[in-house]
Coordinates of C-alpha atoms in Angstrom, one line a residue:
X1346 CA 36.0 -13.0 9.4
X1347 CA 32.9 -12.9 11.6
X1348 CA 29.4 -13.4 10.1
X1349 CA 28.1 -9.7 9.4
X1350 CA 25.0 -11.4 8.2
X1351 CA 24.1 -13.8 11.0
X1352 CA 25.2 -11.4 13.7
X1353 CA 22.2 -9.0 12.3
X1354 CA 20.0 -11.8 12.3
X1355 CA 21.0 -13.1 15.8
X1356 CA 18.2 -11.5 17.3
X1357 CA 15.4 -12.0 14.9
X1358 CA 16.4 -16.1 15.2
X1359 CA 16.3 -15.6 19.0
X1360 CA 12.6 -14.2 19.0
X1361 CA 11.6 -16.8 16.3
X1362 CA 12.9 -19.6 18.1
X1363 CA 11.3 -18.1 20.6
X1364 CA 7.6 -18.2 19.5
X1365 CA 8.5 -21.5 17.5
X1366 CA 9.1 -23.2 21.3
X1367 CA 6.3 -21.6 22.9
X1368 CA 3.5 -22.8 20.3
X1369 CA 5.5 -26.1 20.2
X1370 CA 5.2 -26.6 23.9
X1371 CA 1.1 -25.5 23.5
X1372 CA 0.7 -28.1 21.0
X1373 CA 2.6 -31.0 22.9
X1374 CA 0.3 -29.6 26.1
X1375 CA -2.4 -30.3 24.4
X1376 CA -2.0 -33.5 23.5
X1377 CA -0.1 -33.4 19.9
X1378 CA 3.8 -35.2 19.6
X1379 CA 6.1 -33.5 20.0
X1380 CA 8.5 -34.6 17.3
X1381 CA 5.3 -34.6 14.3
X1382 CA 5.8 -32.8 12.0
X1383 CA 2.0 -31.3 12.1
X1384 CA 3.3 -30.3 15.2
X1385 CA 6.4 -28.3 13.9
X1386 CA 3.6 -27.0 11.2
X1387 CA 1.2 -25.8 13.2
X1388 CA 4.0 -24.1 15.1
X1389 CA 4.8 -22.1 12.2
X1390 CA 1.5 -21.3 11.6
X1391 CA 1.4 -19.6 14.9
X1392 CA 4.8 -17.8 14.2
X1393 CA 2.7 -16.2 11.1
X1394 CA 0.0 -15.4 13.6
X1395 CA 2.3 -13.7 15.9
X1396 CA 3.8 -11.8 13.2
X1397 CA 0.8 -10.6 11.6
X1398 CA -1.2 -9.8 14.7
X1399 CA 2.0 -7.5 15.6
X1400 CA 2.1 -5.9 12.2
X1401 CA -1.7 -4.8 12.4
X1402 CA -0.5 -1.5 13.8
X1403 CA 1.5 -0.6 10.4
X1404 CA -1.1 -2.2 8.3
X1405 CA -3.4 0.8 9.4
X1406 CA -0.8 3.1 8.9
X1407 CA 0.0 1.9 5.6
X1408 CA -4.1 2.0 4.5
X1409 CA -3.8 5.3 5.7
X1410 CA -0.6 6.1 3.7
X1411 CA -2.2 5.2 0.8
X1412 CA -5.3 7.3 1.0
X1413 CA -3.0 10.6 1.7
X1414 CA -1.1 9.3 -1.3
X1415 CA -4.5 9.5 -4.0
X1416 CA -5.2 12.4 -2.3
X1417 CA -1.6 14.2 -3.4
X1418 CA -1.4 12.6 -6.4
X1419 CA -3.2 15.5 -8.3
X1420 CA -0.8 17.6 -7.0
X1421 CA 2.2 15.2 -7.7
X1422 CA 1.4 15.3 -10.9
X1423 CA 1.3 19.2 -11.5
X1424 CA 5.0 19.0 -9.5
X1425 CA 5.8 16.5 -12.7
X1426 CA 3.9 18.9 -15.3
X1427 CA 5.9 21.6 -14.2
X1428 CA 9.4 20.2 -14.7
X1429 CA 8.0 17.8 -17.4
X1430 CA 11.2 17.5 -20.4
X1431 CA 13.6 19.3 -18.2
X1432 CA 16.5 16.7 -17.5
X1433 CA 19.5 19.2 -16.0
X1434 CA 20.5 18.3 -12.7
X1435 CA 18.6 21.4 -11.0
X1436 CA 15.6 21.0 -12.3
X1437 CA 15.7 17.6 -11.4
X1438 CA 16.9 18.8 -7.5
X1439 CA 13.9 21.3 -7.9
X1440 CA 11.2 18.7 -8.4
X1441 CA 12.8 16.3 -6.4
X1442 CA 12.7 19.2 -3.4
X1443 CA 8.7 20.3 -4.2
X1444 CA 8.0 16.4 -4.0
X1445 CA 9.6 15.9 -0.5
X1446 CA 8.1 18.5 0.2
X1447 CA 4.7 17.5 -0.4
X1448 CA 4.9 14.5 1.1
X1449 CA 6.2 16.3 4.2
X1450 CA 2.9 18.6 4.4
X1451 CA 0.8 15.7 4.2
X1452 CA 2.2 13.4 6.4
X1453 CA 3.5 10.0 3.7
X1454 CA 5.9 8.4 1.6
X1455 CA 5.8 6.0 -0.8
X1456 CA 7.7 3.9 1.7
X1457 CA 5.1 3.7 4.0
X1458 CA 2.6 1.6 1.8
X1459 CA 5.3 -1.3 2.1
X1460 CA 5.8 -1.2 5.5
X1461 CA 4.5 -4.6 6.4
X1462 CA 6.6 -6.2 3.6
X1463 CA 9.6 -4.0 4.8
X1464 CA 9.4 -5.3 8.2
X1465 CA 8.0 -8.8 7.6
X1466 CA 11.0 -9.8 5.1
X1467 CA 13.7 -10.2 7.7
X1468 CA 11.6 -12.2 9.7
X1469 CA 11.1 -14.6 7.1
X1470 CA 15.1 -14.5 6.6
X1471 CA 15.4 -15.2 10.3
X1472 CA 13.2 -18.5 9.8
X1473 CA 14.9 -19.4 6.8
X1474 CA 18.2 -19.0 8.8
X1475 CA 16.9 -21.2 11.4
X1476 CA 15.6 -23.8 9.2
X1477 CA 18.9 -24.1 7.5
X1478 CA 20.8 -24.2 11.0
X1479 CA 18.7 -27.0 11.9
X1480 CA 19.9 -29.6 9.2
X1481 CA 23.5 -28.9 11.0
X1482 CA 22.5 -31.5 13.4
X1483 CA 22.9 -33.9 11.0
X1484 CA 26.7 -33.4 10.8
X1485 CA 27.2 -32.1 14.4
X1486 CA 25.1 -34.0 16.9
X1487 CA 25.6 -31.5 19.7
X1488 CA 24.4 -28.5 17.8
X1489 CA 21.8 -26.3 18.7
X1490 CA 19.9 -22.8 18.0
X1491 CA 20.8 -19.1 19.4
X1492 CA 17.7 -18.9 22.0
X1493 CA 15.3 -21.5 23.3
X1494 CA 15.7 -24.1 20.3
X1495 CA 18.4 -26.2 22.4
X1496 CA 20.0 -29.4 21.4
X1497 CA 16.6 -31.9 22.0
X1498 CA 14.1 -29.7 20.5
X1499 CA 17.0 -29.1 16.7
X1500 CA 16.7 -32.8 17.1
X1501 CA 13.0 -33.4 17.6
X1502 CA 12.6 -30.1 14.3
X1503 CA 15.4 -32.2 12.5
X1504 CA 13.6 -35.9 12.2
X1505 CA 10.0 -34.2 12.3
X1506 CA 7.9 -35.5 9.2
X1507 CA 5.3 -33.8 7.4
X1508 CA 2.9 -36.8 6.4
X1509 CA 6.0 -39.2 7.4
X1510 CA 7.7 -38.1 4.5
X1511 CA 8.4 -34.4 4.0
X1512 CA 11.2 -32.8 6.5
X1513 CA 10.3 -29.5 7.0
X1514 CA 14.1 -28.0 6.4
X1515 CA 13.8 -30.1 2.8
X1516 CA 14.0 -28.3 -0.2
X1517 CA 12.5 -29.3 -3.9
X1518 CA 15.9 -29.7 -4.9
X1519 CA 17.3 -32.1 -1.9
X1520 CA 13.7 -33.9 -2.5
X1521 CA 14.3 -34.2 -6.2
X1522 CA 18.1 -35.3 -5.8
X1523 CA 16.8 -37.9 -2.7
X1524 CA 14.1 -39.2 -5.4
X1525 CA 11.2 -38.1 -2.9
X1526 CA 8.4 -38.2 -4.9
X1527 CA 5.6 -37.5 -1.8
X1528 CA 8.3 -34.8 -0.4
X1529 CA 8.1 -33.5 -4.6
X1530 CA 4.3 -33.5 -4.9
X1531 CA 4.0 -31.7 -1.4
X1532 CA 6.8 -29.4 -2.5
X1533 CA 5.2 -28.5 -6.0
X1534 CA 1.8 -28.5 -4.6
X1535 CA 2.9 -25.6 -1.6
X1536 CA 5.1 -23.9 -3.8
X1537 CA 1.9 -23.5 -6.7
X1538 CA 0.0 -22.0 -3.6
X1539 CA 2.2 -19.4 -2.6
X1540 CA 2.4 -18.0 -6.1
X1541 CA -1.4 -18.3 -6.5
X1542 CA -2.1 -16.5 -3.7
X1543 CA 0.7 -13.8 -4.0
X1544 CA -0.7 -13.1 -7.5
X1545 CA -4.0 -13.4 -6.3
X1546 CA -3.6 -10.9 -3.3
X1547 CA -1.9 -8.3 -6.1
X1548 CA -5.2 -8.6 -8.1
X1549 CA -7.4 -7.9 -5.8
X1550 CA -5.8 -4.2 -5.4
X1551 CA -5.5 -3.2 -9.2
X1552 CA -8.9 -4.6 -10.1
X1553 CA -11.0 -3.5 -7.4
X1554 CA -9.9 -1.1 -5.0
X1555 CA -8.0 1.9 -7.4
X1556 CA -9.7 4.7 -8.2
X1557 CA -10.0 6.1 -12.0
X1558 CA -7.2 8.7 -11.0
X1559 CA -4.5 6.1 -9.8
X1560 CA -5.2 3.6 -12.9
X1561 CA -3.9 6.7 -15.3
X1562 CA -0.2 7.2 -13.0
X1563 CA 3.1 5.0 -13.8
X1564 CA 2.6 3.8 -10.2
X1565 CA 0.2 1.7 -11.7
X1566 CA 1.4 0.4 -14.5
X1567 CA 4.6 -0.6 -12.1
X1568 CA 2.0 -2.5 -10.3
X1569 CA 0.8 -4.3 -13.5
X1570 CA 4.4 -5.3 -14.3
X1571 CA 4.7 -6.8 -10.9
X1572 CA 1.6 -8.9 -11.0
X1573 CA 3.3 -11.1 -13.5
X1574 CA 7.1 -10.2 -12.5
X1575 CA 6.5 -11.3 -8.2
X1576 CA 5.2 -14.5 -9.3
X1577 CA 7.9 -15.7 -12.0
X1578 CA 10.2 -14.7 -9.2
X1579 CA 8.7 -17.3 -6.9
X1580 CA 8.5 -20.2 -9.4
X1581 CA 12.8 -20.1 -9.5
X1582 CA 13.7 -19.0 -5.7
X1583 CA 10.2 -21.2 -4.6
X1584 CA 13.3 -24.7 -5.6
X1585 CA 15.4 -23.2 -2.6
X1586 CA 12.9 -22.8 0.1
X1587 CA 12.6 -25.0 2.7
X1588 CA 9.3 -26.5 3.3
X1589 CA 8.8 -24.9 6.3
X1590 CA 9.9 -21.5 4.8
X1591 CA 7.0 -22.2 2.2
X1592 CA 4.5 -23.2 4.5
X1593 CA 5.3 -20.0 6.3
X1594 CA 5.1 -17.7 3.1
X1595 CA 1.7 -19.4 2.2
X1596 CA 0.2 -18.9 5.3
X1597 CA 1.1 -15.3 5.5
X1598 CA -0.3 -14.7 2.4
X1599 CA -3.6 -16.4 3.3
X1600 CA -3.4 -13.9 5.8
X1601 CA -3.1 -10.9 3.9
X1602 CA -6.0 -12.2 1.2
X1603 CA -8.3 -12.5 4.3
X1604 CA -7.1 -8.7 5.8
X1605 CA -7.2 -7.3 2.6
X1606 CA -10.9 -8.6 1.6
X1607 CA -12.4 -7.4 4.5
X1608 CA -10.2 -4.1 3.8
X1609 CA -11.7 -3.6 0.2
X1610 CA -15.3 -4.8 1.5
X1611 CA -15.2 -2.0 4.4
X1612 CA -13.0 0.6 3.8
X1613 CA -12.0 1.1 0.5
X1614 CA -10.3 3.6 -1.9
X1615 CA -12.8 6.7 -2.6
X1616 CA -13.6 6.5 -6.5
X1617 CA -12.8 2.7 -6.8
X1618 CA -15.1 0.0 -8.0
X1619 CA -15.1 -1.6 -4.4
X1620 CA -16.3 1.8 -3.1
X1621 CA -19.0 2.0 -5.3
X1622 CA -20.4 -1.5 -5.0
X1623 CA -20.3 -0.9 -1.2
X1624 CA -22.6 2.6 -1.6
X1625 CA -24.3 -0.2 -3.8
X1626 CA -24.6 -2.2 -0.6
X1627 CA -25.2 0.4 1.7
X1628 CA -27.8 2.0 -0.3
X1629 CA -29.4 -1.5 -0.4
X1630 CA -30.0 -1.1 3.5
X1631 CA -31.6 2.3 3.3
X1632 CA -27.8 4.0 4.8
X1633 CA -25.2 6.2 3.1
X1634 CA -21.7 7.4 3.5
X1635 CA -21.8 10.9 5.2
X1636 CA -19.3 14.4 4.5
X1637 CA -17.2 12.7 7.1
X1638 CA -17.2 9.1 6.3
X1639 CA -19.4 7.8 8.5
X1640 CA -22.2 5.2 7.7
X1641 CA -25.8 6.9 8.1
X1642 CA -29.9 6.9 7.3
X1643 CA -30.4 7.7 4.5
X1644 CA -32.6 10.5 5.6
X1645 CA -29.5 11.6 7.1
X1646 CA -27.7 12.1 4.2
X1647 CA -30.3 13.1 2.0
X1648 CA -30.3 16.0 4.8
X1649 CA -26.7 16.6 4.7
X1650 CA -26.5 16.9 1.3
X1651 CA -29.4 19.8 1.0
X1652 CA -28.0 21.7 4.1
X1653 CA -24.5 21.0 2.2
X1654 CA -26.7 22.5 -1.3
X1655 CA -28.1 25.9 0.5
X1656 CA -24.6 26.3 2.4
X1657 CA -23.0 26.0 -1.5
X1658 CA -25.5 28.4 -2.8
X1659 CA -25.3 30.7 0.4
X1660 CA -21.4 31.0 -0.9
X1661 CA -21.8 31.2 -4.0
X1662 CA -24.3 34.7 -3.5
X1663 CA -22.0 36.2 -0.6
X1664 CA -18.9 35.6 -3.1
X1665 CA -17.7 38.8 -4.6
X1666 CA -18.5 39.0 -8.6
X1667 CA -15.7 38.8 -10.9
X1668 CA -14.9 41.9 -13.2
X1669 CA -14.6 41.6 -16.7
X1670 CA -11.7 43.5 -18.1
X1671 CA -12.7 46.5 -20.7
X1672 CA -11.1 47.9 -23.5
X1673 CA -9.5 51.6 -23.4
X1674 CA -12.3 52.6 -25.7
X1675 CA -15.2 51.0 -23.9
X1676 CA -14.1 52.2 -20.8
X1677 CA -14.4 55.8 -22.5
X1678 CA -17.6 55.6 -23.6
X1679 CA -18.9 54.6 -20.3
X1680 CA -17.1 56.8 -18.6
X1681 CA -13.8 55.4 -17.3
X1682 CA -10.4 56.1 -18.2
X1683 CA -9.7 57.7 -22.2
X1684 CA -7.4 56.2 -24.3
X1685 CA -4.5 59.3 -22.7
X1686 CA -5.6 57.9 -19.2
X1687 CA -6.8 60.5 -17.9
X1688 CA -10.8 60.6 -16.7
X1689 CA -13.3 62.7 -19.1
X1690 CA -14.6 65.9 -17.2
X1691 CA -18.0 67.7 -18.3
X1692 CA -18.2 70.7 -19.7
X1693 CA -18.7 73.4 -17.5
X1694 CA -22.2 74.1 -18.8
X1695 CA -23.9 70.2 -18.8
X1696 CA -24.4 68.2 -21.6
X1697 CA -25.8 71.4 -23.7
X1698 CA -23.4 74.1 -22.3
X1699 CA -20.2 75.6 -24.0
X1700 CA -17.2 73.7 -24.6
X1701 CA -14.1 74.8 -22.5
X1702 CA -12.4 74.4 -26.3
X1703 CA -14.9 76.7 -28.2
X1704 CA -15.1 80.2 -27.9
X1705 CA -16.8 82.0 -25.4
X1706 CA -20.3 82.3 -27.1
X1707 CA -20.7 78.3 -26.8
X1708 CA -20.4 78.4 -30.3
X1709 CA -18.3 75.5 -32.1
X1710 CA -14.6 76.4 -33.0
X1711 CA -13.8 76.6 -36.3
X1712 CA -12.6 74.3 -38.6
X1713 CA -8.6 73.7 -39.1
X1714 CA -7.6 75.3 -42.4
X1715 CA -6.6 73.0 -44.9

């Protein structure tokens, strides 16, 4: 039975074999040996490079994803008002129909804020598949990668040493059942980092760059859950990553701190703390955020937002009035429709001539007998 698995993976290996040789072959140009392991390490760290550098692109898009999302979310919740206690199957079809729908007019979907992740995950299974492959040296001598890793470059990955010590396809588990104690301290100590800085990176969004609105949602209290879910995760699948795999993940997630403070610091969520101590900043400087985003004088703005006042007002006057409803009997009194519905006419003589109803003379009809 073939290998469904590695025959999707075949060409994510190939292309990270591919920038693991071509940063390997940099390194040894320069000077560094070639079967070191800070070589093989600093190869990986320009794998994460590559990686990141090519997911900029989807990174905007997913910033921009999540801006369309805070701005829908007023309306997503009205969708969930609407059909809020209803559990039969079409009302759930109807709420699920004005949702997609929603997302459709503006252009997002919750999927799109995890693009990176989405697309960044089987790259890291592609490394952890080649890692793995490479410790089948040991047992076949003539073994080799799918793409550029061949049989002398498995062999040079295979004995490479992080410190002399750590092999870089070693796990905490083969160090702890090899009775490695450097390869166990390295192991820990990398492992500790990841998580840190996983949880770390997660922290920085909740606390500083959601506005008042998304704090209230159950998106948010998801992502509180998953501050303190992701990194438990870690602590028990962090045993079966390779070294290399782990210096990979930690490196990518230096990565994303960095992107992501710069991120918050420039451009962050309308309405969030990190927006307001940037207006802070700003303001600091004598500038402002204009109507359309853009970074101003302050005299600018302070001239925007008068012409924006007298346009309001402008509006405001030109808009027409609102009428009040009226009673039947009001309306009769001043005029409008009686109580039957039909308009009041004047006598034929004014206010002081005679009554259509009375007799000729003007005079007033007599009483009803009793």
């Amino acid at each position: 039975m073939p290998d469904l698995f590695g025959i999707i993976l075949w060409p994510l290996k190939w292309a990270v074999e591919l920038v693991l040789v071509a940063w390997h072959w940099l390194f040894t140009t320069m000077g560094l040996p070639a079967a070191e392991g800070i070589t093989w390490v600093l190869s990986i760290v320009g794998l994460v490079i590559v990686v990141r550098a090519a997911l900029i692109p989807l990174f905007v898009r997913q910033i921009k994803s999540q801006r369309k999302m805070m701005e829908i979310a007023p309306e997503l919740r009205k969708v969930q008002e609407k059909y809020r206690g209803k559990r039969d199957q079409l009302s759930r079809e109807a709420m699920s129909r004005e949702t997609m729908a929603l997302y459709k007019k503006h252009g997002t979907t919750p999927v799109s804020s995890c693009l990176p992740l989405l697309v960044q995950m089987p790259i890291f299974f592609a490394l952890f598949s080649v890692l793995n492959d490479v410790q089948k040296i040991g047992a076949n001598p003539d073994f080799s990668g799918v793409g550029l890793l061949d049989n002398e470059l498995t062999r040079e990955f295979y004995d490479a040493r992080l410190f002399g010590v750590a092999s870089l396809h070693e796990t905490l588990i083969n160090a702890v059942e090899s009775s490695n104690t450097v390869a166990i301290v390295i192991l820990v100590i990398l492992v500790a980092l990841m998580i840190v800085s996983q949880f770390f990176t997660q922290l920085q969004i909740i606390s500083k760059n959601l506005s008042p609105e998304a704090k209230t949602g159950q998106a948010y209290q998801m992502q509180k859950i998953m501050l303190y879910i992701l990194p438990l995760a870690f602590i028990f699948s962090g045993v079966f990553f390779p070294l290399g795999v782990v210096i990979y993940w930690f490196t990518s997630n230096i990565w994303t701190m960095v992107q992501q403070f710069i991120v918050i610091r420039e451009m962050p969520t309308p309405g969030s703390d990190a927006a307001k101590a940037r207006e802070e900043r700003l303001a600091r400087k004598g500038k402002a955020i204009n109507a359309e985003g853009k970074v101003v004088p302050m005299s600018k703005y302070l001239e925007e937002q008068e012409r924006l006042r007298i346009e309001a007002e402008k509006a405001k006057a030109a808009a027409p009035k609102r009428q009040q409803p009226v009673s039947k009997q009001r309306a009769k009194k001043q005029g409008g429709k009686p109580a039957g519905g039909a308009p009041s006419k004047p006598s034929a003589g004014g206010a002081g001539g005679p009554s259509s109803s009375g007799d000729p003379d003007g005079g007033a009809s007599a009483p009803a007998a009793r």
